[in-house]
Short mmCIF file of C-alpha atoms in Angstrom, two decimals:
data_model
loop_
_atom_site.label_atom_id
_atom_site.label_comp_id
_atom_site.label_asym_id
_atom_site.label_seq_id
_atom_site.Cartn_x
_atom_site.Cartn_y
_atom_site.Cartn_z
CA MET A 973 0.15 0.01 0.45
CA SER A 974 2.41 2.36 0.94
CA LEU A 975 5.22 1.92 -2.56
CA ILE A 976 0.85 1.93 -4.05
CA GLU A 977 0.41 5.51 -2.04
CA LEU A 978 3.88 6.59 -3.56
CA TYR A 979 3.47 5.74 -7.08
CA THR A 980 0.04 7.80 -7.34
CA LYS A 981 1.86 11.12 -5.70
CA THR A 982 4.52 10.64 -7.85
CA ALA A 983 2.72 10.64 -11.07
CA ALA A 984 -0.05 12.81 -9.78
CA VAL A 985 2.56 15.40 -9.92
CA PRO A 986 3.77 16.04 -13.74
CA SER A 987 6.32 15.80 -15.62
CA THR A 988 7.51 18.80 -16.06
CA THR A 989 7.59 19.78 -12.49
CA ARG A 990 8.68 16.24 -12.20
CA ASN A 991 12.03 17.65 -15.00
CA PHE A 992 12.69 20.68 -13.08
CA ASN A 993 13.41 19.13 -9.96
CA LYS A 994 15.73 17.11 -11.15
CA THR A 995 16.98 19.73 -13.30
CA THR A 996 17.86 21.95 -10.16
CA ARG A 997 18.56 18.99 -7.60
CA LEU A 998 21.65 18.64 -9.74
CA ARG A 999 22.12 22.45 -9.91
CA ASN A 1000 22.31 22.76 -6.70
CA ASP A 1001 24.70 19.51 -6.44
CA ARG A 1002 27.01 21.19 -9.02
CA LEU A 1003 27.29 24.62 -7.67
CA GLY A 1004 27.97 22.90 -3.89
CA GLU A 1005 30.97 20.87 -6.05
CA ASP A 1006 32.30 23.82 -6.75
CA HIS A 1007 32.26 25.52 -3.19
CA ALA A 1008 34.37 22.82 -2.20
CA ALA A 1009 36.80 22.92 -5.16
CA HIS A 1010 36.55 26.25 -4.48
CA ALA A 1011 37.76 25.77 -0.83
CA SER A 1012 40.24 23.43 -1.78
CA ALA A 1013 41.60 25.53 -4.19
CA LEU A 1014 41.88 28.14 -1.64
CA GLN A 1015 44.32 25.91 0.49
CA TYR A 1016 46.15 24.47 -1.06
CA LEU A 1017 46.98 28.45 -2.21
CA SER A 1018 48.36 28.55 1.02
CA SER A 1019 50.49 26.08 0.83
CA ASP A 1020 54.29 27.32 0.90
CA GLN A 1021 54.68 24.94 -1.84
CA PRO A 1022 54.57 26.14 -5.80
CA PRO A 1023 52.98 22.88 -7.06
CA ILE A 1024 50.28 22.56 -4.34
CA ARG A 1025 49.60 26.02 -4.91
CA ALA A 1026 49.78 25.58 -8.62
CA GLU A 1027 47.28 22.94 -8.73
CA GLY A 1028 44.50 25.62 -7.04
CA LEU A 1029 45.22 28.21 -9.11
CA SER A 1030 44.35 25.02 -12.03
CA ILE A 1031 41.32 24.34 -10.46
CA VAL A 1032 40.49 28.35 -10.17
CA SER A 1033 41.75 28.61 -13.80
CA SER A 1034 38.73 25.09 -14.23
CA LEU A 1035 35.72 26.74 -12.04
CA ILE A 1036 36.42 29.59 -14.27
CA SER A 1037 36.29 28.36 -17.03
CA ARG A 1038 33.24 26.31 -16.45
CA ASN A 1039 31.77 29.93 -15.29
CA SER A 1040 30.75 28.53 -12.62
CA PRO A 1041 28.75 30.83 -9.85
CA ALA A 1042 31.47 29.60 -6.99
CA ILE A 1043 33.45 31.95 -8.36
CA ASP A 1044 33.00 35.74 -7.78
CA THR A 1045 35.60 38.45 -10.30
CA PRO A 1046 36.69 40.89 -8.63
CA SER A 1047 38.05 38.80 -5.44
CA THR A 1048 39.67 36.56 -7.32
CA THR A 1049 41.03 38.93 -9.62
CA ILE A 1050 42.61 40.48 -5.97
CA LEU A 1051 43.28 37.38 -4.92
CA LEU A 1052 45.61 36.99 -8.13
CA LEU A 1053 47.07 40.00 -8.27
CA THR A 1054 48.31 39.74 -4.55
CA ILE A 1055 49.78 36.26 -6.03
CA LEU A 1056 51.19 38.54 -7.87
CA ALA A 1057 52.52 40.58 -5.39
CA GLU A 1058 54.67 38.57 -3.88
CA ASN A 1059 58.49 39.74 -3.44
CA ASP A 1060 59.39 35.84 -3.18
CA ILE A 1061 57.16 34.43 -5.38
CA ASP A 1062 58.01 31.48 -7.87
CA ASP A 1063 57.86 31.69 -11.41
CA PHE A 1064 55.89 28.42 -11.76
CA VAL A 1065 53.12 29.94 -10.37
CA SER A 1066 53.59 33.24 -11.27
CA MET A 1067 52.63 31.95 -14.81
CA ASN A 1068 50.10 29.71 -13.37
CA ALA A 1069 48.23 32.83 -11.86
CA THR A 1070 48.72 34.88 -14.52
CA LYS A 1071 47.54 32.05 -17.37
CA THR A 1072 44.16 32.01 -14.97
CA LEU A 1073 43.90 36.09 -14.71
CA VAL A 1074 43.72 36.59 -18.70
CA VAL A 1075 40.87 33.22 -18.09
CA LEU A 1076 39.49 35.35 -15.99
CA ALA A 1077 39.13 38.78 -18.08
CA GLY A 1078 37.12 36.19 -20.49
CA ARG A 1079 34.44 36.81 -17.97
CA ASP A 1080 34.10 39.96 -17.34
CA PRO A 1081 36.79 41.94 -19.86
CA ARG A 1082 36.42 45.07 -18.67
CA MET A 1083 36.35 44.43 -14.64
CA VAL A 1084 39.48 43.16 -15.27
CA VAL A 1085 41.61 45.37 -17.56
CA LYS A 1086 40.30 48.16 -15.70
CA MET A 1087 41.60 46.78 -12.04
CA LEU A 1088 44.29 44.93 -13.64
CA LEU A 1089 45.24 49.09 -15.11
CA GLN A 1090 44.59 50.82 -12.29
CA ARG A 1091 47.97 48.36 -10.63
CA TYR A 1092 49.85 48.63 -13.66
CA VAL A 1093 49.77 52.80 -14.17
CA ASP A 1094 49.99 52.43 -9.99
CA PRO A 1095 49.11 56.47 -9.31
CA ALA A 1096 49.42 55.82 -5.71
CA GLU A 1097 52.90 53.91 -6.02
CA SER A 1098 51.33 51.62 -3.88
CA SER A 1099 52.16 48.71 -6.42
CA SER A 1100 56.04 47.01 -6.24
CA LEU A 1101 57.63 46.88 -9.31
CA GLU A 1102 58.22 43.27 -9.93
CA GLU A 1103 54.55 43.15 -9.53
CA ARG A 1104 53.76 45.63 -12.41
CA LEU A 1105 56.28 43.77 -15.02
CA ARG A 1106 54.14 40.67 -13.88
CA ILE A 1107 50.59 42.36 -14.44
CA GLY A 1108 52.95 43.93 -18.16
CA GLU A 1109 53.01 39.79 -18.98
CA ALA A 1110 49.20 39.46 -18.24
CA LEU A 1111 48.32 42.09 -19.91
CA ILE A 1112 49.93 40.79 -23.31
CA GLY A 1113 47.74 37.72 -22.29
CA VAL A 1114 44.41 39.52 -22.46
CA SER A 1115 45.44 41.60 -24.78
CA ASP A 1116 45.05 38.59 -27.15
CA ALA A 1117 42.24 37.16 -25.56
CA LEU A 1118 40.73 40.81 -26.21
CA ALA A 1119 41.55 39.90 -30.30
CA SER A 1120 39.67 36.77 -29.88
CA ASP A 1121 36.88 37.80 -28.51
CA LYS A 1122 34.01 39.21 -31.22
CA ASN A 1123 32.15 40.73 -27.91
CA SER A 1124 35.35 42.42 -26.73
CA THR A 1125 35.26 46.23 -28.20
CA ALA A 1126 37.92 48.33 -29.44
CA GLU A 1127 36.83 50.52 -26.35
CA LEU A 1128 38.50 47.72 -24.41
CA THR A 1129 41.70 47.93 -26.42
CA ARG A 1130 42.09 51.16 -26.79
CA GLY A 1131 42.53 51.91 -22.74
CA ILE A 1132 45.11 48.96 -22.19
CA ALA A 1133 47.15 51.52 -24.99
CA GLU A 1134 46.69 54.14 -23.99
CA ALA A 1135 46.97 53.64 -20.12
CA VAL A 1136 50.37 52.07 -21.42
CA MET A 1137 51.67 54.50 -24.05
CA SER A 1138 51.12 57.03 -20.46
CA VAL A 1139 54.04 54.66 -18.28
CA ALA A 1140 56.35 54.96 -21.54
CA GLY A 1141 56.33 57.91 -21.49
CA ARG A 1142 56.24 59.50 -18.25
CA ARG A 1143 58.16 61.99 -17.22
CA GLY A 1144 56.01 63.08 -13.63
CA GLN A 1145 57.83 62.98 -10.95
CA ARG A 1146 58.03 59.61 -8.16
CA PRO A 1147 58.26 60.91 -4.54
CA LYS A 1148 58.54 57.61 -2.91
CA GLN A 1149 60.99 55.80 -6.10
CA ALA A 1150 62.65 58.54 -6.15
CA GLU A 1151 63.53 58.42 -1.65
CA GLU A 1152 64.18 54.85 -2.62
CA ARG A 1153 67.44 55.32 -5.37
CA ARG A 1154 68.08 58.63 -2.65
CA LYS A 1155 68.48 55.64 0.33
CA THR A 1156 70.36 53.48 -1.99
CA ALA A 1157 72.81 55.80 -3.26
CA ALA A 1158 73.30 56.91 -0.04
CA LEU A 1159 74.11 53.52 1.31
CA GLU A 1160 76.66 52.70 -1.61
CA ALA A 1161 78.00 56.71 -0.53
CA ALA A 1162 78.87 55.06 3.07
CA ARG A 1163 80.22 51.37 1.76
CA ARG A 1164 82.64 53.23 -0.52
CA GLU A 1165 83.51 56.00 1.42
CA GLU A 1166 84.47 53.05 4.65
CA ALA A 1167 86.60 50.81 1.88
CA GLU A 1168 88.41 54.55 1.11
CA GLN A 1169 88.84 54.41 4.51
CA ALA A 1170 89.90 51.09 5.47
CA TRP A 1171 92.16 51.27 1.90
CA GLY A 1172 94.26 54.44 2.81
CA GLY A 1173 92.79 56.77 -0.13
CA ASP A 1174 91.12 55.59 -3.15
CA VAL A 1175 90.02 51.98 -3.67
CA PRO A 1176 92.15 51.22 -6.46
CA THR A 1177 89.95 49.20 -9.95
CA LEU A 1178 91.09 45.86 -10.29
CA PRO A 1179 91.56 44.68 -14.45
CA SER A 1180 88.55 42.97 -16.23
CA PHE A 1181 89.95 40.88 -18.33
CA ASN A 1182 88.76 40.26 -22.15
CA PRO A 1183 87.99 36.99 -23.23
CA THR A 1184 87.93 38.04 -27.24
CA THR A 1185 90.78 39.49 -27.36
CA GLY A 1186 92.66 37.43 -24.04
CA LYS A 1187 94.29 40.43 -22.39
CA PHE A 1188 93.21 43.21 -19.04
CA SER A 1189 92.25 46.29 -19.46
CA ASP A 1190 94.88 47.58 -18.26
CA ASP A 1191 97.19 46.37 -20.60
CA ASP A 1192 100.00 48.58 -22.65
CA ASP A 1193 97.73 47.38 -26.12
CA ASP A 1194 94.54 48.68 -24.49
CA ASP A 1195 96.03 53.12 -24.00
CA THR A 1196 95.34 53.28 -28.03
CA THR A 1197 91.51 53.78 -28.44
CA ASP A 1198 90.14 53.42 -32.07
CA PRO A 1199 88.43 57.64 -32.26
CA ARG A 1200 85.21 55.59 -34.38
CA THR A 1201 85.02 53.02 -30.93
CA ALA A 1202 85.51 56.23 -29.04
CA ALA A 1203 82.84 58.18 -30.59
CA ASP A 1204 80.13 55.29 -30.76
CA ASP A 1205 81.26 54.54 -26.71
CA ALA A 1206 80.12 57.93 -25.95
CA ILE A 1207 77.17 58.41 -28.61
CA LEU A 1208 75.47 54.87 -26.12
CA HIS A 1209 76.10 55.98 -23.27
CA ALA A 1210 74.44 59.11 -24.09
CA ILE A 1211 71.61 57.36 -25.26
CA VAL A 1212 71.82 55.58 -22.18
CA ASP A 1213 72.00 58.53 -19.38
CA GLY A 1214 68.76 59.85 -22.11
CA TRP A 1215 66.65 56.82 -21.04
CA ALA A 1216 67.54 56.99 -17.57
CA GLY A 1217 66.75 60.54 -17.03
CA SER A 1218 67.30 62.86 -13.66
CA GLY A 1219 65.71 59.79 -11.02
CA LEU A 1220 62.74 60.94 -10.50
CA GLU A 1221 60.50 59.54 -13.49
CA GLU A 1222 59.55 56.27 -13.87
CA ASP A 1223 61.85 53.16 -13.65
CA VAL A 1224 62.94 51.89 -16.97
CA ARG A 1225 61.99 48.42 -16.80
CA ILE A 1226 58.47 49.59 -16.45
CA ARG A 1227 58.49 52.18 -20.06
CA ALA A 1228 59.95 49.02 -21.73
CA SER A 1229 57.90 46.59 -20.76
CA ALA A 1230 54.85 49.62 -21.66
CA LEU A 1231 56.75 49.41 -24.58
CA SER A 1232 57.02 45.49 -25.11
CA VAL A 1233 52.85 45.83 -24.01
CA LEU A 1234 52.31 48.32 -27.09
CA ALA A 1235 54.35 46.49 -29.75
CA HIS A 1236 52.65 43.51 -29.03
#
């Protein structure tokens, strides 16, 4: 009688309702699995072992590719940027974090590109140089993803181009970076002064060996320099000095990175 009653109740429910309930149950089960996988990924990312952290990034990337509701785009972007900001980050982990950022940009290009450019341009000087260089690598991958996405607009690509051009041509003052360079120069000067006091005068420069000529830099044969070579050296030194600027503007490495993104 119980089986007959159960069958009668089940038969009384329309098939569309039964299918809807089944679909909802499957969807809830999948969401629960995604949340569990996301929790495991966060736990993996807290490890100090690069392979385990890379596995966590792989799980996050797969959830993004499935467009799982367990992934929140803003918080995931901040998480990946925090990983890229680590000073002693492993290259393998950095590469996987960059790839995951590119996948995430395909999900919400406007938000991710905006957050990347904000860290890359860094108007408040809150990001380290290494972090910005890694973000530059991510921007190259994101630009490729935008180019292959028919739904993306030229506005995003234009925004990236304008941002990197502003960084590459920046001559504005960077007070924090200038202070760091001043401290570094003062430390080098103190070390040089200490060495001169210990030596009792100017510290001699040791000759450098040239493997091509098989001679040292202070050999008698090196006293005569080809005038044409000397002129070329002067031009190269002038170019390098021009790149260096006054020491108050952007580091030459981030400017080169911006030009690389623009050229790509």
